[in-house]
Amino acid sequence: MSARTHAFIVCSPHARTGVTTVARLFADFYTYTNQPFVGFDTDPHESQFAQCFPRDVSIADLATIQGQVALFDNLLLTDGVPKIVDVWTRAWKSFFDIATTTEFFAEAGRRGVRPYLLYIPDGSETALQTAEDMVARWPEIGLAVVGNEGAAPLGPNGLDYLARFPAVHTFEIKALDPLVRRAIEDPGFSFSKFLTDPSDSMSIVVRASLRAWLMPVLQQFQSFQLKLAMEDSRYF
Amino acid sequence: MKPTVILVGADKGGVGKTTVSRALLDYLAANNILARAFDTEFPRGTLMRFHPNQTEVVDITSTPDQMKILDTLETSGPKVSVIDVRAGQLATTLQALQDVGFLDAVKEGRYNFIVLHILGSSIASLDEIAETVPYVADAAYFLVKNFINDTTFFEWSPQTYANYFKKAKHADDIVIPKLNEMAYEQVELAGVPFSTFGANKKADGSAANSSFVLRGYVRTWQKTIAAEFDRVGLPAIIEGKPVAAKE
């Protein structure tokens, strides 16, 4: 059996938890490490994820059957290329409704596609309950929980809260100083480009802050990738 | 098991009779119930296109073809015969079945008779019920609301419907949900049974390359229909077992 293809579904049941930022960071990790990926942006109105990666990310409007086919059929391709999906808050229900209707997760398991949810909770018990329900309902998925301090602060007991999730991996993304955040809000900004070729026009303070924020995130992604590689080694 | 005749019909065209017949044949196959089908859209049958191995195109108004169906009920391998009645022929077909004594034989208990009456949204469909009822006293009579064509049944008031509905003593409702248009279209283009499309196969049994999403919609749609057929006890009726009275 060949190695599995990974499908990373970046999502949150609540709005304004930083789903697109996490999707961007994850995609930029692949770009920075010269690994191919294919992305999908489910927000047809403000497709920020697609704007950041115009070559690699396409828009899949789940309100249309064409968008559904474009997303789910491609997620099932066992081509070894990781897929990253930015599930917009308003597409959350559609995404999981379609997954239910089509029995997507079971089919993914059969085909050798391993779906991971990069799940961003907002600190509520309902977010925890939703995650537990999903893992119980779809044992084929791997849950990776993301504490996104900047967009969805979890408070002083955030780590304890994250530890309660039935997750295979936990990410912590620290809050970014608002001044520095402005720099990354431009869709033309690329984390990977910043690391390899930072703009001279950017303040040295901003650069230092951004690098200090970004590197631990990328290290966590690398650690996660190694973990997946070890898990998948038994499929070779 | 005594032979069963399932009539799928309506006097109005375009209400999805053949779609229901196709779904029914898939359901019977999934329940290991051998069935043969007759397509009365003579000379060119739509049902034949999707289920060629078990379908024969017949002219229900011709005596030789009536014999082909009814005289072989006992002797044919499959004990279930599905007749997809062409538009406008439901009353004629029922009259023909009465004329040849089939309805009397049903009354005597020699055959099971199931009528799936596909309803349209217009008030004319309600009048059809009144016309059909006299023929189905000994049949399991189902009024099928077919939403496959996005029918809204907007013209019906519940009271009017209930009034017509009670005229049929053994009637029950079956609801056929809407199938996503693109999924429906792709099955049409593939020209295979819904179950074959759902299994990602071609007519010859080889692997197809149909969209996973569209196949998912078809499978879910079929499951919903199967739940409806289960709910009304279709297999039990075919096997001649008593069916729980509807609530």
Coordinates of C-alpha atoms in Angstrom, one line a residue:
Chain A
M1 CA 0.0 0.0 0.0
S2 CA 1.3 3.4 -0.9
A3 CA 1.6 6.4 1.5
R4 CA -1.6 8.2 2.3
T5 CA -2.6 11.5 0.9
H6 CA -3.5 14.1 3.5
A7 CA -6.4 16.4 3.4
F8 CA -6.2 19.2 5.9
I9 CA -9.5 20.9 6.6
V10 CA -9.0 24.2 8.5
C11 CA -12.3 25.0 10.2
S12 CA -14.1 26.4 13.2
P13 CA -17.7 26.2 14.2
H14 CA -17.5 29.9 15.2
A15 CA -16.8 33.0 13.3
R16 CA -13.6 35.2 13.6
T17 CA -11.3 32.5 15.0
G18 CA -8.7 33.0 12.3
V19 CA -9.4 30.1 10.0
T20 CA -7.9 31.8 7.0
T21 CA -4.8 32.9 8.9
V22 CA -4.2 29.3 9.9
A23 CA -4.8 28.0 6.4
R24 CA -2.4 30.6 5.1
L25 CA 0.3 29.7 7.6
F26 CA -0.1 26.0 6.8
A27 CA 0.1 26.7 3.1
D28 CA 3.1 28.9 3.5
F29 CA 4.8 26.2 5.5
Y30 CA 4.5 24.0 2.4
T31 CA 5.7 26.8 0.2
Y32 CA 8.6 27.6 2.4
T33 CA 9.7 24.0 2.5
N34 CA 9.3 23.6 -1.3
Q35 CA 6.6 21.1 -1.0
P36 CA 3.6 21.1 -3.3
F37 CA 0.1 21.5 -2.0
V38 CA -3.4 22.1 -3.5
G39 CA -5.7 24.5 -1.7
F40 CA -9.4 25.3 -1.7
D41 CA -11.1 28.5 -0.5
T42 CA -14.7 28.0 0.3
D43 CA -15.4 31.7 0.6
P44 CA -16.6 32.9 -2.8
H45 CA -17.0 36.5 -1.7
E46 CA -13.8 37.4 0.0
S47 CA -11.5 34.7 -1.0
Q48 CA -8.5 35.8 0.9
F49 CA -6.9 32.4 1.0
A50 CA -7.1 32.1 -2.8
Q51 CA -5.8 35.6 -3.2
C52 CA -2.7 34.8 -1.2
F53 CA -1.9 31.7 -3.3
P54 CA -3.5 32.4 -6.7
R55 CA -1.5 29.6 -8.3
D56 CA -2.2 26.9 -5.8
V57 CA -5.6 27.7 -4.3
S58 CA -8.9 27.6 -6.1
I59 CA -12.3 28.9 -5.0
A60 CA -14.9 26.2 -4.3
D61 CA -18.3 27.7 -3.7
L62 CA -20.2 25.0 -1.8
A63 CA -23.5 26.6 -2.6
T64 CA -23.1 25.3 -6.1
I65 CA -22.9 21.7 -7.2
Q66 CA -19.9 22.6 -9.4
G67 CA -18.1 23.9 -6.3
Q68 CA -19.0 20.8 -4.3
V69 CA -17.7 18.5 -7.1
A70 CA -14.5 20.6 -7.5
L71 CA -13.8 20.4 -3.8
F72 CA -14.8 16.9 -2.7
D73 CA -13.8 15.0 -5.8
N74 CA -10.3 16.6 -5.7
L75 CA -10.0 15.9 -2.0
L76 CA -10.3 12.2 -2.8
L77 CA -7.4 12.2 -5.3
T78 CA -4.7 9.9 -4.0
D79 CA -1.9 11.8 -5.7
G80 CA 0.2 12.3 -2.7
V81 CA -0.2 16.0 -2.8
P82 CA -1.6 17.5 0.4
K83 CA -4.8 19.4 0.2
I84 CA -5.6 22.4 2.4
V85 CA -9.2 23.6 2.7
D86 CA -10.1 26.9 4.2
V87 CA -13.6 26.3 5.4
W88 CA -15.3 29.7 5.8
T89 CA -17.6 30.0 8.7
R90 CA -20.7 30.2 6.5
A91 CA -19.5 27.1 4.6
W92 CA -19.1 25.1 7.8
K93 CA -22.6 23.6 7.8
S94 CA -22.6 23.0 4.0
F95 CA -19.2 21.3 4.2
F96 CA -20.2 18.8 6.8
D97 CA -23.7 18.3 5.4
I98 CA -22.2 17.4 2.0
A99 CA -19.6 15.2 3.8
T100 CA -22.4 13.4 5.5
T101 CA -24.6 13.1 2.4
T102 CA -21.8 11.7 0.3
E103 CA -20.2 9.7 3.1
F104 CA -17.0 11.5 2.3
F105 CA -14.9 10.6 5.3
A106 CA -15.6 6.8 5.0
E107 CA -14.8 7.0 1.3
A108 CA -11.6 8.9 2.1
G109 CA -10.6 6.2 4.5
R110 CA -11.3 3.5 1.8
R111 CA -9.2 5.3 -0.8
G112 CA -6.2 6.0 1.5
V113 CA -6.9 9.7 2.0
R114 CA -6.4 10.7 5.6
P115 CA -8.5 13.8 6.5
Y116 CA -7.3 16.0 9.3
L117 CA -9.4 18.8 10.8
L118 CA -7.3 21.7 11.9
Y119 CA -9.9 22.8 14.3
I120 CA -9.9 26.2 15.9
P121 CA -12.1 26.4 19.1
D122 CA -13.2 29.6 20.6
G123 CA -12.9 28.5 24.2
S124 CA -16.5 27.4 24.6
E125 CA -17.8 24.1 25.8
T126 CA -19.9 23.9 22.6
A127 CA -16.7 24.0 20.5
L128 CA -15.4 21.1 22.6
Q129 CA -18.6 19.2 22.4
T130 CA -18.8 19.7 18.6
A131 CA -15.3 18.3 18.2
E132 CA -16.0 15.3 20.4
D133 CA -19.2 14.6 18.4
M134 CA -17.3 14.8 15.1
V135 CA -14.5 12.5 16.2
A136 CA -17.1 10.0 17.5
R137 CA -19.1 10.2 14.3
W138 CA -16.2 10.1 11.9
P139 CA -13.4 7.9 13.3
E140 CA -11.6 8.3 10.0
I141 CA -10.6 11.9 10.7
G142 CA -7.7 13.1 12.8
L143 CA -8.4 16.1 14.9
A144 CA -5.6 18.6 15.3
V145 CA -6.7 21.4 17.6
V146 CA -5.4 24.9 17.1
G147 CA -5.2 27.5 19.9
N148 CA -5.2 30.7 18.0
E149 CA -4.5 33.3 20.7
G150 CA -4.7 36.3 18.4
A151 CA -8.2 35.7 17.0
A152 CA -9.7 33.3 19.6
P153 CA -8.0 33.8 23.0
L154 CA -8.6 30.9 25.3
G155 CA -7.7 32.6 28.5
P156 CA -5.3 31.6 31.3
N157 CA -6.5 27.9 31.2
G158 CA -6.2 27.7 27.5
L159 CA -3.7 24.8 27.5
D160 CA -5.9 22.8 29.9
Y161 CA -8.9 23.5 27.6
L162 CA -7.0 22.3 24.5
A163 CA -5.9 19.2 26.4
R164 CA -9.5 18.1 26.7
F165 CA -9.9 17.8 23.0
P166 CA -9.7 14.2 21.5
A167 CA -6.9 15.5 19.3
V168 CA -3.9 13.8 17.7
H169 CA -2.0 17.1 17.8
T170 CA -2.2 20.5 19.4
F171 CA -1.0 23.8 17.9
E172 CA -0.5 27.0 19.7
I173 CA -0.4 30.2 17.7
K174 CA 0.5 33.2 19.8
A175 CA -1.1 36.6 19.4
L176 CA 0.6 38.9 17.0
D177 CA 1.1 42.5 18.0
P178 CA -1.6 44.6 16.2
L179 CA 1.0 46.7 14.5
V180 CA 2.8 43.7 13.1
R181 CA -0.5 42.1 12.1
R182 CA -1.2 44.9 9.7
A183 CA 1.8 43.8 7.7
I184 CA 0.4 40.3 7.1
E185 CA -3.2 41.4 6.3
D186 CA -2.2 42.4 2.8
P187 CA -3.1 39.4 0.6
G188 CA 0.1 40.1 -1.3
F189 CA 2.1 39.3 1.8
S190 CA 3.7 35.9 1.9
F191 CA 5.1 34.3 5.0
S192 CA 7.5 32.1 3.1
K193 CA 8.7 35.0 1.0
F194 CA 9.2 37.0 4.1
L195 CA 11.4 34.3 5.6
T196 CA 13.5 33.9 2.5
D197 CA 13.5 37.4 1.1
P198 CA 12.2 40.0 3.6
S199 CA 11.3 43.4 2.2
D200 CA 13.8 46.1 3.0
S201 CA 10.9 48.5 3.4
M202 CA 9.6 46.6 6.4
S203 CA 10.7 48.0 9.8
I204 CA 13.4 45.9 11.4
V205 CA 11.3 45.8 14.6
V206 CA 8.3 44.5 12.7
R207 CA 10.5 42.0 11.0
A208 CA 12.0 40.7 14.2
S209 CA 8.6 40.5 15.8
L210 CA 7.1 38.7 12.9
R211 CA 9.9 36.2 12.7
A212 CA 9.7 35.5 16.4
W213 CA 6.0 34.8 16.0
L214 CA 6.3 32.8 12.8
M215 CA 9.1 30.5 13.5
P216 CA 7.5 28.6 16.4
V217 CA 4.4 28.1 14.2
L218 CA 6.4 26.7 11.4
Q219 CA 8.3 24.4 13.8
Q220 CA 5.0 23.1 15.0
F221 CA 3.9 22.4 11.5
Q222 CA 7.2 20.6 10.8
S223 CA 6.8 18.6 14.0
F224 CA 3.2 17.7 12.9
Q225 CA 4.4 16.7 9.5
L226 CA 7.1 14.4 10.9
K227 CA 4.5 12.8 13.2
L228 CA 2.3 12.1 10.2
A229 CA 5.3 10.8 8.2
M230 CA 6.0 8.4 11.1
E231 CA 2.4 7.3 11.2
D232 CA 2.3 6.8 7.5
S233 CA 5.6 4.9 7.4
R234 CA 3.7 1.7 8.0
Y235 CA 1.9 2.2 4.7
F236 CA 5.0 1.9 2.7
Chain B
M1 CA -44.5 -16.5 -3.2
K2 CA -47.4 -15.6 -5.4
P3 CA -46.8 -13.3 -8.4
T4 CA -46.9 -9.6 -7.9
V5 CA -47.8 -6.9 -10.4
I6 CA -46.6 -3.4 -9.6
L7 CA -48.2 -0.8 -11.8
V8 CA -46.4 2.6 -11.9
G9 CA -48.5 5.2 -13.6
A10 CA -50.2 8.5 -13.9
D11 CA -52.5 10.1 -16.4
K12 CA -50.5 13.2 -16.5
G13 CA -47.2 13.2 -18.4
G14 CA -43.9 14.5 -17.0
V15 CA -44.5 13.5 -13.4
G16 CA -41.6 11.1 -13.2
K17 CA -43.2 7.7 -13.7
T18 CA -40.1 6.2 -15.2
T19 CA -37.8 7.7 -12.6
V20 CA -39.9 6.0 -9.9
S21 CA -39.9 2.7 -11.9
R22 CA -36.1 2.9 -12.1
A23 CA -35.8 3.6 -8.4
L24 CA -38.2 0.8 -7.7
L25 CA -36.2 -1.7 -9.8
D26 CA -33.1 -0.7 -7.9
Y27 CA -34.8 -1.1 -4.6
L28 CA -36.1 -4.6 -5.5
A29 CA -32.7 -5.7 -6.7
A30 CA -31.1 -4.4 -3.5
N31 CA -33.6 -6.5 -1.5
N32 CA -32.9 -9.6 -3.6
I33 CA -36.3 -9.5 -5.1
L34 CA -36.1 -10.7 -8.7
A35 CA -38.2 -8.5 -11.0
R36 CA -38.9 -8.1 -14.6
A37 CA -40.2 -4.8 -16.1
F38 CA -42.5 -3.8 -18.9
D39 CA -42.1 -0.4 -20.5
T40 CA -45.4 0.6 -22.1
E41 CA -43.8 3.6 -23.9
F42 CA -44.2 1.7 -27.1
P43 CA -42.3 1.5 -29.4
R44 CA -39.4 3.3 -27.7
G45 CA -39.1 2.8 -24.0
T46 CA -37.1 5.0 -21.6
L47 CA -37.1 2.4 -18.9
M48 CA -35.6 -0.1 -21.4
R49 CA -32.6 2.3 -21.8
F50 CA -31.7 2.1 -18.2
H51 CA -32.6 -1.5 -17.3
P52 CA -32.2 -3.3 -20.7
N53 CA -31.6 -6.7 -19.2
Q54 CA -34.9 -6.9 -17.4
T55 CA -37.1 -4.7 -19.5
E56 CA -39.3 -5.4 -22.4
V57 CA -41.2 -2.7 -24.4
V58 CA -44.8 -3.6 -24.8
D59 CA -48.0 -2.1 -26.2
I60 CA -50.3 -2.5 -23.2
T61 CA -53.4 -1.9 -25.4
S62 CA -52.6 -4.9 -27.7
T63 CA -53.9 -8.3 -26.7
P64 CA -50.6 -10.2 -27.6
D65 CA -48.7 -7.9 -25.3
Q66 CA -51.2 -8.2 -22.5
M67 CA -50.9 -12.0 -22.8
K68 CA -47.1 -11.6 -22.8
I69 CA -47.4 -9.9 -19.4
L70 CA -50.3 -11.6 -17.7
D71 CA -50.1 -15.1 -19.0
T72 CA -46.5 -15.5 -17.9
L73 CA -47.0 -14.2 -14.3
E74 CA -47.0 -17.8 -13.0
T75 CA -44.3 -19.2 -15.2
S76 CA -41.7 -16.5 -15.4
G77 CA -38.7 -16.7 -13.2
P78 CA -39.1 -13.3 -11.5
K79 CA -42.3 -13.2 -9.5
V80 CA -42.5 -9.5 -9.6
S81 CA -43.5 -7.7 -12.7
V82 CA -43.2 -3.9 -12.8
I83 CA -45.2 -2.1 -15.4
D84 CA -44.2 1.4 -16.3
V85 CA -47.4 2.8 -17.7
R86 CA -47.0 5.5 -20.3
A87 CA -48.6 8.9 -19.7
G88 CA -52.4 9.0 -20.1
Q89 CA -52.7 5.2 -20.0
L90 CA -53.3 4.5 -16.3
A91 CA -57.1 4.4 -16.5
T92 CA -57.0 2.5 -19.8
T93 CA -54.5 0.0 -18.4
L94 CA -56.6 -0.6 -15.3
Q95 CA -59.7 -1.0 -17.4
A96 CA -57.8 -3.5 -19.5
L97 CA -56.8 -5.4 -16.4
Q98 CA -60.4 -5.5 -15.3
D99 CA -61.5 -6.6 -18.7
V100 CA -59.2 -9.6 -18.9
G101 CA -60.1 -10.7 -15.4
F102 CA -56.9 -9.8 -13.7
L103 CA -58.5 -7.7 -11.0
D104 CA -60.9 -10.5 -10.2
A105 CA -57.9 -12.9 -9.8
V106 CA -56.4 -10.3 -7.4
K107 CA -59.6 -10.3 -5.5
E108 CA -59.4 -14.1 -5.3
G109 CA -55.9 -13.8 -3.9
R110 CA -54.1 -15.4 -6.8
Y111 CA -51.9 -12.3 -7.3
N112 CA -50.6 -9.4 -5.4
F113 CA -51.4 -6.1 -7.0
I114 CA -49.6 -2.9 -6.1
V115 CA -50.3 0.5 -7.8
L116 CA -47.9 3.4 -7.5
H117 CA -49.9 6.3 -8.6
I118 CA -47.6 9.2 -9.4
L119 CA -49.2 12.5 -8.6
G120 CA -48.5 15.9 -10.3
S121 CA -49.1 19.2 -8.6
S122 CA -52.3 20.1 -10.4
I123 CA -55.8 19.6 -9.2
A124 CA -56.2 17.2 -12.2
S125 CA -54.1 14.7 -10.3
L126 CA -56.7 14.6 -7.5
D127 CA -59.4 13.9 -10.1
E128 CA -57.2 11.0 -11.3
I129 CA -57.4 9.5 -7.8
A130 CA -61.1 9.4 -8.0
E131 CA -61.0 7.8 -11.4
T132 CA -58.5 5.2 -10.2
V133 CA -60.0 4.2 -6.9
P134 CA -62.7 1.9 -8.3
Y135 CA -60.0 -0.3 -9.8
V136 CA -57.8 -0.7 -6.8
A137 CA -60.1 -1.9 -4.1
D138 CA -58.0 -5.1 -3.7
A139 CA -54.7 -3.5 -4.5
A140 CA -52.1 -1.9 -2.3
Y141 CA -52.6 1.6 -3.6
F142 CA -49.9 4.2 -3.1
L143 CA -50.1 7.8 -3.9
V144 CA -46.6 8.9 -4.8
K145 CA -45.7 12.5 -4.4
N146 CA -42.7 12.8 -6.6
F147 CA -40.5 15.8 -5.9
I148 CA -37.9 14.8 -8.4
N149 CA -39.2 17.5 -10.8
D150 CA -39.3 20.1 -8.1
T151 CA -43.0 19.7 -7.8
T152 CA -44.5 21.9 -5.1
F153 CA -48.0 20.5 -4.9
F154 CA -48.9 24.2 -4.5
E155 CA -52.4 23.9 -5.7
W156 CA -53.5 21.4 -3.0
S157 CA -55.1 22.4 0.2
P158 CA -54.6 19.7 2.9
Q159 CA -58.4 19.4 3.3
T160 CA -59.0 18.8 -0.4
Y161 CA -56.2 16.2 -0.5
A162 CA -57.5 14.4 2.6
N163 CA -61.0 14.4 1.0
Y164 CA -59.7 12.7 -2.1
F165 CA -57.3 10.5 -0.2
K166 CA -60.0 8.9 1.9
K167 CA -61.8 7.7 -1.2
A168 CA -59.0 5.1 -1.5
K169 CA -59.5 2.6 1.3
H170 CA -56.0 1.1 1.3
A171 CA -54.0 4.1 0.2
D172 CA -50.8 5.3 1.7
D173 CA -48.4 8.1 0.7
I174 CA -45.0 7.6 -0.6
V175 CA -42.7 10.6 -1.0
I176 CA -39.9 10.6 -3.6
P177 CA -37.5 13.4 -2.7
K178 CA -35.7 15.6 -5.1
L179 CA -32.5 14.5 -6.6
N180 CA -29.8 17.1 -7.3
E181 CA -30.3 18.2 -10.9
M182 CA -26.7 17.7 -11.9
A183 CA -26.6 14.2 -10.3
Y184 CA -29.8 13.3 -12.2
E185 CA -28.4 14.6 -15.4
Q186 CA -25.2 12.6 -15.1
V187 CA -27.1 9.4 -14.5
E188 CA -29.2 10.2 -17.6
L189 CA -26.1 10.7 -19.6
A190 CA -24.5 7.5 -18.2
G191 CA -27.7 5.6 -19.2
V192 CA -27.3 3.2 -16.3
P193 CA -29.4 2.3 -13.2
F194 CA -29.1 4.6 -10.3
S195 CA -27.4 1.9 -8.3
T196 CA -24.8 1.3 -11.0
F197 CA -24.0 5.0 -11.1
G198 CA -23.7 5.0 -7.3
A199 CA -21.3 2.1 -7.5
N200 CA -19.2 4.0 -10.0
K201 CA -19.7 1.5 -12.7
K202 CA -20.6 1.5 -16.4
A203 CA -23.4 -0.5 -17.9
D204 CA -20.9 -3.3 -18.8
G205 CA -19.8 -3.5 -15.2
S206 CA -16.4 -1.9 -15.7
A207 CA -15.2 1.0 -13.5
A208 CA -16.6 4.4 -14.4
N209 CA -15.2 7.8 -13.4
S210 CA -18.2 9.5 -12.1
S211 CA -18.0 12.4 -9.6
F212 CA -17.9 11.2 -6.0
V213 CA -20.2 14.0 -4.9
L214 CA -22.8 13.3 -7.5
R215 CA -22.7 9.6 -6.7
G216 CA -23.1 10.5 -3.0
Y217 CA -26.2 12.5 -3.8
V218 CA -27.6 9.5 -5.8
R219 CA -26.9 7.0 -3.0
T220 CA -28.5 9.2 -0.3
W221 CA -31.5 9.8 -2.5
Q222 CA -31.8 6.0 -3.0
K223 CA -31.6 5.4 0.7
T224 CA -34.4 7.9 1.4
I225 CA -36.6 6.2 -1.2
A226 CA -35.7 2.8 0.2
A227 CA -36.7 4.0 3.6
E228 CA -40.1 5.1 2.1
F229 CA -40.6 1.7 0.4
D230 CA -39.6 0.0 3.7
R231 CA -42.0 2.2 5.7
V232 CA -45.0 1.2 3.6
G233 CA -44.0 -2.5 3.8
L234 CA -43.4 -3.1 0.1
P235 CA -41.4 -6.3 0.6
A236 CA -44.0 -7.6 3.0
I237 CA -46.8 -7.0 0.5
I238 CA -44.8 -8.7 -2.2
E239 CA -44.2 -11.7 0.0
G240 CA -47.9 -11.8 0.9
K241 CA -47.2 -11.0 4.6
P242 CA -49.6 -8.8 6.6
V243 CA -48.6 -5.2 6.7
A244 CA -49.2 -3.1 9.7
A245 CA -52.0 -0.7 9.2
K246 CA -51.0 2.9 8.7
E247 CA -51.4 5.3 11.5

